[in-house]
Structures are given as C-alpha cells and as structure tokens.
Short mmCIF file of C-alpha atoms and ligand atoms in Angstrom, two decimals:
data_model
loop_
_atom_site.label_atom_id
_atom_site.label_comp_id
_atom_site.label_asym_id
_atom_site.label_seq_id
_atom_site.Cartn_x
_atom_site.Cartn_y
_atom_site.Cartn_z
CA MET A 287 8.93 -17.00 -14.75
CA ILE A 288 7.59 -16.87 -11.93
CA SER A 289 6.95 -13.73 -10.26
CA TYR A 290 7.07 -11.97 -6.74
CA GLY A 291 3.49 -10.46 -8.23
CA ARG A 292 0.83 -11.29 -10.93
CA GLN A 293 -3.05 -10.96 -10.95
CA THR A 294 -6.01 -13.16 -11.06
CA ILE A 295 -8.13 -12.92 -14.21
CA GLU A 296 -11.08 -15.50 -14.53
CA ALA A 297 -13.53 -15.99 -16.87
CA ASP A 298 -15.91 -13.94 -15.12
CA ASP A 299 -14.19 -10.38 -15.37
CA ILE A 300 -13.94 -10.12 -18.29
CA GLU A 301 -17.32 -10.83 -18.63
CA ALA A 302 -17.76 -7.95 -16.14
CA VAL A 303 -16.15 -5.30 -18.69
CA VAL A 304 -16.99 -6.03 -22.17
CA LYS A 305 -20.61 -6.49 -20.39
CA VAL A 306 -19.55 -2.20 -20.01
CA LEU A 307 -18.25 -1.88 -23.07
CA ALA A 308 -21.48 -2.98 -24.86
CA SER A 309 -24.05 -0.77 -22.20
CA GLY A 310 -22.52 2.79 -23.66
CA MET A 311 -21.56 3.89 -20.77
CA LEU A 312 -17.63 3.53 -20.50
CA THR A 313 -16.89 5.86 -17.55
CA GLN A 314 -18.79 7.86 -14.66
CA GLY A 315 -22.08 5.82 -15.33
CA PRO A 316 -23.26 3.57 -12.59
CA VAL A 317 -20.95 1.14 -11.28
CA VAL A 318 -18.78 3.01 -10.53
CA GLU A 319 -20.72 3.84 -7.00
CA GLU A 320 -21.83 0.87 -7.12
CA PHE A 321 -18.00 -0.40 -6.53
CA GLU A 322 -17.89 2.46 -4.08
CA ARG A 323 -20.85 0.84 -1.83
CA LYS A 324 -19.33 -2.32 -1.95
CA LEU A 325 -16.33 -1.34 -1.03
CA ALA A 326 -17.29 0.78 2.57
CA ALA A 327 -19.27 -2.30 2.93
CA TYR A 328 -16.28 -4.80 2.80
CA THR A 329 -14.54 -1.90 4.78
CA GLY A 330 -16.35 -1.10 7.57
CA ALA A 331 -16.77 2.55 5.92
CA LYS A 332 -19.47 4.51 5.80
CA TYR A 333 -18.25 6.85 2.45
CA ALA A 334 -15.05 4.95 0.06
CA VAL A 335 -14.12 7.00 -2.95
CA VAL A 336 -12.35 5.39 -6.51
CA CYS A 337 -10.14 6.88 -7.88
CA ALA A 338 -6.97 6.45 -10.87
CA ASN A 339 -4.56 5.18 -8.43
CA GLY A 340 -3.66 4.35 -5.43
CA THR A 341 -0.99 7.01 -6.06
CA ALA A 342 -3.42 10.08 -7.44
CA ALA A 343 -5.19 8.75 -3.82
CA LEU A 344 -2.70 9.62 -1.60
CA HIS A 345 -2.73 13.10 -3.72
CA LEU A 346 -6.04 13.61 -2.72
CA ALA A 347 -6.13 12.20 0.63
CA CYS A 348 -3.21 15.20 1.30
CA LYS A 349 -5.28 17.95 -0.70
CA ALA A 350 -9.09 16.79 1.23
CA ALA A 351 -6.95 17.24 4.36
CA GLY A 352 -5.55 20.57 3.40
CA LEU A 353 -2.13 19.82 3.63
CA GLY A 354 -0.74 22.69 1.74
CA PRO A 355 3.13 24.46 2.54
CA GLY A 356 4.53 24.98 5.30
CA ASP A 357 2.88 20.98 6.46
CA LYS A 358 5.43 18.18 7.45
CA VAL A 359 3.73 15.02 6.89
CA LEU A 360 5.23 11.43 8.83
CA THR A 361 6.63 9.14 7.31
CA THR A 362 7.94 6.02 6.69
CA PRO A 363 11.42 5.65 4.38
CA LEU A 364 10.50 1.80 4.60
CA THR A 365 7.31 2.11 1.45
CA PHE A 366 6.53 3.13 -2.27
CA LEU A 367 7.44 5.83 -3.76
CA ALA A 368 3.99 7.26 -3.51
CA THR A 369 4.08 7.85 -0.13
CA ALA A 370 6.08 10.40 0.10
CA ASN A 371 6.08 11.92 -2.69
CA ALA A 372 1.76 12.85 -2.07
CA ALA A 373 3.61 15.12 0.82
CA LEU A 374 5.41 17.17 -2.40
CA TYR A 375 2.54 16.99 -4.77
CA VAL A 376 0.46 19.70 -2.21
CA GLY A 377 3.37 21.45 -0.86
CA ALA A 378 4.30 19.67 2.43
CA ALA A 379 7.39 18.47 3.22
CA PRO A 380 7.89 14.82 4.08
CA VAL A 381 9.76 13.78 7.77
CA PHE A 382 10.99 10.23 8.02
CA VAL A 383 10.39 7.91 11.45
CA ASP A 384 12.75 4.52 11.15
CA ILE A 385 11.05 1.51 11.06
CA ASP A 386 10.66 -0.74 14.21
CA PRO A 387 13.04 -4.03 12.50
CA ASP A 388 10.30 -6.54 13.77
CA THR A 389 7.30 -4.92 12.78
CA LEU A 390 8.55 -3.51 9.28
CA ASN A 391 5.69 -0.88 9.83
CA ILE A 392 6.97 3.04 11.45
CA ASP A 393 8.74 2.60 15.01
CA PHE A 394 6.00 4.56 16.90
CA ARG A 395 7.93 5.71 19.99
CA GLU A 396 10.28 7.71 17.40
CA ALA A 397 6.83 8.26 15.79
CA GLU A 398 5.67 9.91 19.06
CA LYS A 399 8.78 11.99 19.90
CA LYS A 400 8.93 13.43 16.22
CA VAL A 401 5.07 14.46 16.85
CA MET A 402 5.98 16.08 20.05
CA ALA A 403 8.65 17.68 19.08
CA ASP A 404 8.37 19.38 15.66
CA HIS A 405 4.89 21.19 15.52
CA ALA A 406 5.40 21.98 12.07
CA ILE A 407 4.14 17.98 11.30
CA LYS A 408 0.24 17.83 11.17
CA ALA A 409 -0.11 14.32 8.95
CA MET A 410 1.61 11.01 9.62
CA ILE A 411 0.93 8.32 6.31
CA PRO A 412 1.90 5.03 7.88
CA VAL A 413 2.16 2.13 6.05
CA HIS A 414 0.34 -1.50 6.27
CA PHE A 415 3.53 -3.03 5.02
CA ALA A 416 3.42 -6.25 3.35
CA GLY A 417 -0.13 -6.18 4.18
CA SER A 418 0.85 -6.84 7.89
CA PRO A 419 -1.42 -4.30 9.72
CA PHE A 420 0.42 -1.10 12.20
CA ASP A 421 -0.80 -0.64 15.94
CA VAL A 422 -4.04 1.75 14.18
CA GLU A 423 -4.63 2.95 18.03
CA GLU A 424 -1.24 4.11 18.90
CA ALA A 425 -0.98 5.66 15.02
CA ALA A 426 -4.49 7.28 16.76
CA ARG A 427 -3.82 7.73 20.25
CA ILE A 428 -0.68 10.17 18.44
CA SER A 429 -2.40 11.46 16.17
CA ARG A 430 -4.99 12.80 19.18
CA GLN A 431 -2.58 14.23 21.20
CA LYS A 432 -1.48 16.73 18.01
CA ASN A 433 -4.65 17.04 16.55
CA LEU A 434 -2.63 15.09 13.03
CA ILE A 435 -4.20 14.07 9.97
CA LEU A 436 -4.61 10.49 10.14
CA ILE A 437 -4.40 8.63 6.49
CA GLU A 438 -3.45 4.87 6.13
CA ASP A 439 -1.50 3.92 3.38
CA ALA A 440 -3.48 0.69 3.26
CA CYS A 441 -1.69 -0.19 -0.23
CA HIS A 442 -0.91 -3.61 0.48
CA ALA A 443 -3.50 -3.80 3.04
CA LEU A 444 -7.11 -4.86 1.19
CA GLY A 445 -8.65 -7.37 2.90
CA ALA A 446 -6.13 -7.57 5.80
CA SER A 447 -8.23 -6.90 9.52
CA TRP A 448 -6.84 -6.33 13.13
CA THR A 449 -9.00 -6.45 16.79
CA ASP A 450 -9.69 -3.16 18.69
CA SER A 451 -8.51 -3.34 22.39
CA ALA A 452 -12.11 -4.04 23.14
CA GLY A 453 -11.58 -6.59 21.34
CA GLU A 454 -13.50 -6.18 18.35
CA VAL A 455 -11.60 -7.01 14.26
CA ARG A 456 -11.81 -4.43 11.88
CA LYS A 457 -11.12 -4.76 8.36
CA VAL A 458 -8.24 -1.72 7.42
CA GLY A 459 -10.27 0.79 5.64
CA SER A 460 -12.71 0.64 7.96
CA SER A 461 -10.76 4.43 8.81
CA SER A 462 -12.62 4.00 12.54
CA HIS A 463 -9.90 5.25 14.55
CA SER A 464 -8.21 7.69 11.03
CA ASP A 465 -9.23 9.98 9.64
CA MET A 466 -9.28 8.50 6.21
CA THR A 467 -7.46 5.06 4.46
CA VAL A 468 -6.27 4.95 0.71
CA PHE A 469 -5.50 1.26 -1.85
CA SER A 470 -4.92 0.58 -4.70
CA PHE A 471 -5.74 -1.87 -7.32
CA HIS A 472 -2.15 -2.38 -9.09
CA PRO A 473 -1.95 -5.70 -10.57
CA VAL A 474 -0.06 -6.90 -7.75
CA LYS A 475 -2.47 -5.54 -4.72
CA SER A 476 -4.89 -7.88 -3.46
CA ILE A 477 -7.28 -7.27 -6.38
CA THR A 478 -7.16 -5.37 -9.11
CA THR A 479 -8.46 -3.04 -11.54
CA GLY A 480 -5.67 -2.63 -13.92
CA GLU A 481 -3.99 0.71 -12.99
CA GLY A 482 -6.95 2.05 -9.90
CA GLY A 483 -7.12 3.44 -6.49
CA ALA A 484 -9.48 4.48 -2.89
CA ILE A 485 -9.99 5.84 -0.29
CA THR A 486 -12.14 5.15 2.63
CA THR A 487 -12.77 7.52 4.87
CA ASN A 488 -16.39 8.14 7.99
CA SER A 489 -16.33 11.94 6.97
CA ARG A 490 -19.14 13.60 5.49
CA ARG A 491 -17.41 16.79 5.00
CA LEU A 492 -13.44 14.56 3.63
CA HIS A 493 -16.46 12.15 1.51
CA GLU A 494 -17.68 16.15 -0.20
CA ARG A 495 -13.97 17.04 -0.35
CA LEU A 496 -12.66 13.94 -2.80
CA THR A 497 -15.43 13.61 -4.64
CA ALA A 498 -15.65 16.94 -5.93
CA LEU A 499 -11.01 16.70 -6.30
CA ARG A 500 -11.46 13.90 -7.78
CA ALA A 501 -13.05 16.09 -11.59
CA HIS A 502 -11.31 19.07 -11.67
CA GLY A 503 -12.40 20.70 -8.13
CA VAL A 504 -16.34 21.15 -9.55
CA ILE A 505 -19.33 20.61 -7.48
CA LYS A 506 -23.39 20.62 -9.51
CA ASP A 507 -25.12 19.95 -6.05
CA PRO A 508 -27.69 23.15 -5.35
CA ALA A 509 -26.85 22.80 -2.24
CA ARG A 510 -23.55 23.42 -2.42
CA LEU A 511 -22.77 26.47 -4.85
CA PHE A 512 -21.42 29.62 -3.27
CA ASN A 513 -23.41 31.30 -5.95
CA PRO A 514 -26.57 29.35 -6.45
CA GLU A 515 -28.11 30.88 -9.31
CA GLY A 516 -30.37 28.08 -10.76
CA LEU A 517 -28.88 28.76 -14.38
CA PRO A 518 -29.55 24.57 -15.46
CA TRP A 519 -26.59 24.10 -17.27
CA TYR A 520 -24.98 26.02 -13.63
CA TYR A 521 -21.57 24.31 -12.11
CA GLU A 522 -19.24 26.02 -9.70
CA MET A 523 -14.88 25.39 -9.47
CA GLN A 524 -14.41 25.92 -6.07
CA ASP A 525 -11.23 23.99 -5.98
CA LEU A 526 -8.09 23.24 -7.63
CA GLY A 527 -9.32 19.60 -8.76
CA PHE A 528 -7.22 16.94 -11.00
CA ASN A 529 -9.17 14.30 -13.43
CA TYR A 530 -8.29 11.32 -11.15
CA ARG A 531 -12.00 9.33 -11.86
CA LEU A 532 -11.70 5.95 -12.44
CA THR A 533 -14.06 4.74 -15.32
CA ASP A 534 -16.80 2.43 -15.49
CA MET A 535 -14.77 -0.35 -17.40
CA GLN A 536 -12.30 -0.98 -14.51
CA SER A 537 -14.98 -0.34 -11.20
CA ALA A 538 -16.54 -3.30 -13.54
CA LEU A 539 -13.12 -5.28 -12.77
CA GLY A 540 -13.47 -3.33 -9.62
CA VAL A 541 -16.61 -5.14 -8.15
CA SER A 542 -16.09 -7.81 -10.12
CA GLN A 543 -12.70 -8.55 -8.53
CA LEU A 544 -13.51 -7.45 -4.21
CA ASN A 545 -16.68 -10.57 -4.63
CA LYS A 546 -13.35 -12.68 -4.20
CA LEU A 547 -10.89 -10.57 -2.25
CA ASP A 548 -11.28 -12.85 0.84
CA LYS A 549 -10.83 -16.52 -1.63
CA PHE A 550 -7.76 -13.98 -2.79
CA ILE A 551 -6.12 -13.31 0.50
CA ALA A 552 -6.87 -17.00 2.03
CA ARG A 553 -4.52 -18.58 -0.85
CA ARG A 554 -2.19 -15.58 0.02
CA LYS A 555 -2.03 -16.87 3.75
CA GLU A 556 -2.19 -20.78 2.88
CA ILE A 557 1.07 -20.00 0.68
CA SER A 558 2.58 -17.95 3.37
CA SER A 559 2.29 -20.66 6.05
CA LEU A 560 3.87 -23.31 3.39
CA TYR A 561 7.30 -20.81 3.28
CA GLY A 562 7.19 -20.72 7.09
CA ARG A 563 6.80 -23.97 7.19
CA LEU A 564 9.92 -25.04 4.89
CA LEU A 565 12.25 -21.94 5.62
CA SER A 566 11.51 -21.79 9.11
CA LYS A 567 14.52 -24.00 10.07
CA TYR A 568 16.77 -22.45 7.83
CA PRO A 569 18.94 -20.12 10.66
CA PHE A 570 20.17 -17.96 8.71
CA ILE A 571 16.59 -16.55 6.77
CA LYS A 572 14.27 -14.14 8.89
CA THR A 573 10.70 -15.53 7.84
CA PRO A 574 7.81 -13.20 8.29
CA VAL A 575 5.02 -13.10 10.67
CA ALA A 576 1.43 -12.09 11.00
CA ALA A 577 0.69 -8.86 14.74
CA HIS A 578 -0.59 -10.68 16.76
CA GLY A 579 -4.73 -10.21 16.39
CA CYS A 580 -3.96 -9.54 13.63
CA GLU A 581 -4.95 -10.98 9.56
CA SER A 582 -2.06 -9.83 7.47
CA ALA A 583 -3.35 -9.38 3.38
CA TRP A 584 0.13 -10.92 3.03
CA HIS A 585 0.78 -8.30 -0.31
CA LEU A 586 4.32 -9.52 0.18
CA TYR A 587 6.83 -12.61 1.20
CA PRO A 588 9.44 -10.69 2.24
CA VAL A 589 11.94 -12.89 4.38
CA ARG A 590 15.43 -11.32 5.41
CA ILE A 591 18.74 -13.12 3.96
CA ASP A 592 22.17 -13.08 5.94
CA PHE A 593 24.25 -12.49 3.10
CA ASN A 594 27.21 -11.95 5.72
CA GLU A 595 26.15 -15.85 7.52
CA VAL A 596 25.89 -17.16 3.85
CA GLY A 597 29.10 -15.97 2.30
CA ALA A 598 26.68 -15.09 -0.62
CA SER A 599 26.00 -11.27 -2.13
CA LYS A 600 22.15 -9.72 -2.18
CA LYS A 601 22.89 -9.48 -6.29
CA GLU A 602 24.08 -12.80 -6.92
CA PHE A 603 21.65 -14.24 -5.76
CA PHE A 604 19.48 -11.96 -6.43
CA GLU A 605 20.84 -13.23 -10.46
CA LEU A 606 21.37 -16.46 -9.99
CA MET A 607 17.18 -16.68 -8.92
CA LYS A 608 16.72 -14.82 -12.00
CA SER A 609 18.62 -17.46 -14.28
CA ILE A 610 16.36 -20.31 -13.18
CA GLY A 611 13.07 -17.59 -13.88
CA ILE A 612 12.36 -17.04 -10.38
CA ASN A 613 11.86 -12.84 -10.46
CA LEU A 614 12.35 -12.01 -7.01
CA GLN A 615 11.87 -8.09 -5.80
CA VAL A 616 13.02 -6.06 -2.92
CA HIS A 617 10.96 -3.60 -1.18
CA TYR A 618 11.86 -1.43 -0.58
CA ILE A 619 14.83 0.73 -1.76
CA PRO A 620 15.01 3.12 1.13
CA VAL A 621 13.35 6.27 -0.09
CA HIS A 622 15.15 8.72 1.71
CA LEU A 623 18.36 7.63 -0.46
CA GLN A 624 16.77 8.04 -4.12
CA PRO A 625 18.76 10.94 -5.52
CA TYR A 626 15.80 13.47 -5.38
CA TYR A 627 15.42 12.89 -2.10
CA ARG A 628 19.29 13.00 -0.86
CA ALA A 629 18.99 15.99 -2.59
CA LEU A 630 16.40 17.24 -0.49
CA GLY A 631 19.64 16.15 2.62
CA PHE A 632 18.48 13.18 3.54
CA LYS A 633 21.77 10.55 3.00
CA PRO A 634 22.58 6.84 3.82
CA GLY A 635 22.45 6.22 7.82
CA ASP A 636 19.10 8.35 8.46
CA PHE A 637 17.61 5.57 9.20
CA PRO A 638 19.15 2.52 9.90
CA ALA A 639 16.56 -0.42 11.04
CA ALA A 640 15.77 0.51 6.45
CA GLU A 641 18.42 0.83 5.14
CA SER A 642 19.18 -2.45 6.93
CA PHE A 643 16.44 -4.28 6.71
CA TYR A 644 16.62 -3.42 3.33
CA SER A 645 20.86 -4.42 2.77
CA GLU A 646 19.14 -8.58 3.95
CA GLU A 647 15.67 -8.56 2.05
CA VAL A 648 13.75 -10.14 -0.92
CA SER A 649 10.29 -11.13 -0.98
CA LEU A 650 9.47 -14.41 -2.23
CA PRO A 651 6.42 -15.29 -4.81
CA ILE A 652 2.95 -15.01 -3.58
CA TYR A 653 -0.01 -14.36 -5.57
CA PRO A 654 -3.24 -16.38 -5.47
CA LEU A 655 -2.20 -18.55 -8.75
CA LEU A 656 1.13 -19.30 -6.97
CA ALA A 657 1.12 -23.03 -7.25
CA ASP A 658 2.19 -25.51 -4.00
CA GLU A 659 5.07 -27.18 -5.64
CA GLU A 660 6.12 -23.69 -7.92
CA ALA A 661 6.05 -21.93 -3.71
CA GLY A 662 7.71 -25.48 -2.95
CA ALA A 663 10.37 -25.20 -6.32
CA VAL A 664 11.39 -21.48 -4.62
CA VAL A 665 11.75 -23.59 -1.96
CA GLU A 666 14.15 -25.03 -3.33
CA ALA A 667 15.42 -22.98 -5.68
CA LEU A 668 15.98 -20.78 -2.57
CA LEU A 669 18.38 -22.95 -0.82
CA SER A 670 20.71 -24.88 -3.43
CA THR A 671 21.86 -21.00 -4.58
CA LEU A 672 21.92 -20.15 -1.00
CA ALA A 673 24.11 -23.36 -0.24
CA CYS A 674 26.18 -22.79 -4.14
CA ALA A 675 26.76 -19.33 -2.93
CA SER A 676 27.59 -19.92 0.57
CA VAL A 677 30.77 -23.41 -0.65
CA LYS A 678 32.10 -21.79 -3.38
CA PRO A 679 34.30 -18.58 -4.53
CA ARG A 680 32.55 -15.38 -5.55
CA LYS A 681 34.09 -16.23 -9.00
CA ALA A 682 32.41 -19.70 -9.07
CA LEU A 683 28.87 -18.02 -8.98
CA ALA A 684 29.35 -15.38 -10.78
CA ILE A 685 29.39 -18.03 -14.20
C1 LIG E 794 0.65 1.10 -4.61
C2 LIG E 794 1.49 0.94 -3.93
C3 LIG E 794 1.08 3.34 -3.91
C4 LIG E 794 0.47 3.53 -5.34
O1 LIG E 794 -0.10 3.00 -6.24
P1 LIG E 794 -0.87 2.85 -7.29
O2 LIG E 794 -1.75 2.42 -7.51
O3 LIG E 794 0.72 2.47 -7.67
O4 LIG E 794 -0.78 4.25 -7.64
C5 LIG E 794 0.98 4.29 -2.77
N1 LIG E 794 1.59 2.85 -1.64
C6 LIG E 794 2.02 1.80 -0.99
C7 LIG E 794 2.88 1.40 -0.46
C8 LIG E 794 1.94 1.06 -2.58
O5 LIG E 794 2.14 -0.53 -2.98
#
C-alpha cells in the first residue's frame, strides 16, 4: 500500500533516541535545548520553543499572545482542524476568510476587508498550505494596520522559503514579519519526532511566556518572581499553563531529523517535478505550482481533478485507487463544514472557493522514500482509473 505521506527513519535516528534512553535523562534534559537551538538556527529566528505537538504549539501561541474571550481570530477554512480549534481553546472565536483558488492560501484581499470592518479581530493565523508559502509581507502589512498578532501556521512548511521585497531569502519560521511561527513534527510532516511541535519567535517576551506556559505557567528564574523570597526550592505559578513538554527522546530524534531536512525537501521537490511532468498534458488535472520567489516544502501534492469533465465520481475514483493499493487523501474537508463548526453558525456556501477545491482535490503520495517508479505507478493508476471511469457506466465501475 502506498499512502499519501510517511516518515523516513534511518539507523542513525534510532541510535540518537537510544543514546538518550541510556543517558538517564528522558525528559527536560539537555537535548530539548539542543533541538531548540538548532531549530532557531535553521529557521533564522532568535528563539524556538518545542512542545508536545503542533496543536499544543498553536494553543500556546494563542495563549502567549493574550487572546481570549471576546477576541476573534482570522484564519482559513482550508486547514487542519487544529488551526481554528486553537482560537476556541482560549475562548476566542474563529473567523474564516475564503482561499485564493490560485495560491490555495488565504485570500488576503478578503482578509483585509474583514480585518478593517471588524474591530474584534485581534489575530490572524494564515496557513502555508501544502508547504507553499503565503505572502508573508502582505499578511504583515494587513496585521500592522490594526495591530494584530500574526501567527504563521507552518505545520506544512518547515524547510520552505520565500523572498522578501528587498530580495532577501527567508526561511519559513524566521518569523521576520510575524510574531510567531508554528510547526508540527507529526510523522507525515517535513521531519518527525513521533508527536511534536514548535514555535519560533524573535520576541524575548513571547519566548518567556511560551516556555512558562509549556510547563504549567511555572517560573523559577529569581529575576522574574513576583515574590523573590530567596528560598532555594521556591517557584511560582504566575499563569495557567499546561504540560506540553517535548521529551529528550523526541528531541534527539528531532535533532537527527533536522540534519536531513534539506535532503528530504530536495527529494520531495524531485517527486513534485516528476508528477508535474507526467500530469501536465491532461487538461482535466490541475497540478500545484510554488509561488514566484518561493521554495515549497512540498508537504502535499494536491491535484484538482475535474470530475464532471471526466464523468466520474470522486468517491468511486478514491475507492478504486485504494483497491489497487494507493491510499490517497483529501486535504481538507473545509473546517466550517464540520458539525461542531456548523453548530457555531457556519454553513455550506459560506466559503465557495474552499468548498469547490474540496470537491475536486486529492493528495497524491509524496514523501522522501517514494521511488520514481512508485510515483510513475501512481500516475498510471490515476489515469487508467479516470479513463475507465469516463467511458464506462457508473455501475460497471462499482464492481
Ligand atoms: C499537522 C497540522 C497541525 C497540527 O499538528 P499536530 O502535531 O498533529 O498536532 C496544525 N495545523 C496544520 C495545518 C497541520 O497540518
């Protein structure tokens, strides 16, 4: 079975974890800090804070930003649930803005209109969809007008980069134009720690808040205590935090994986070019392209298939592909269509571009260990399945 995404774990990754297991420091040891230093160095941000997973990272970012009840947080409906849920975790209300069908990222013209019209919007969390960077400078320009907190959801985009208007190349995560950038190290993402996440920032204040909130809101640094009593065991809980720590074992895997990140991304890029070449001559299939001046992390390879033109149903196509060993995925069911969000007042038709994308999208397998022959086999299977679907009546297809 070929699936849409998969981790790459090699002997040295395993050795790195085993070394920590034998060291006696399983959590909160020196490797957490090493991973943070290396993540900061890689992305170009001043600080990195690692935590339990990408969802926890989003939650910490919203909490550290001071978002709460009465505040609104603007994001895209074309994302994993966690982006919008993070606003709800802190008592804020998610506000969606439809996608730009070309970039698949948030439509910033619409975002600007919403931001200017609604004073309760206090933060914006655009997503670097599929690993392809959104226009960070545009997001920053809009945010500045209303003093919004700008959080980049870069769970797809570790290893991606973009070029700023001065011509400088910025790694996603440099947080050069935003307050914070959030990453996930789930096995399908650019690198993995099993479960894991991180926030990068250039703000000392946010860094202090994030590290405290990650571990119960507890402060030990004597210089930051409200009541410095000089007691050697003394610590203070100054805010309601969580246990969102990442372990040393996971961080060791993270350090080892980070060394290979550029190699992973290069391989993903090769696969994406191969798909692009093989699929370019079929007018009913639209393939993704990285925006000008950007290097995508190629987390996903989302293609749009005109099922009407082909005369097939997406459901049948999906099932047929699965029956021949190719497990596609769909990214994403727009968040506002989930029952929980419908109960909050959202409804079908609210965000037509995201909904139309959802009706056509499938994610083709893409991960560093996918061989060229496998990618070729995916394309062959896709074309023959579609051809089959387009000439035969539906009944015959269902067999
Ligand atoms: C994966 C992902 C998350 C959540 O990350 P976890 O580590 O799975 O909690 C959040 N946002 C986006 C866009 C993601 O792809």
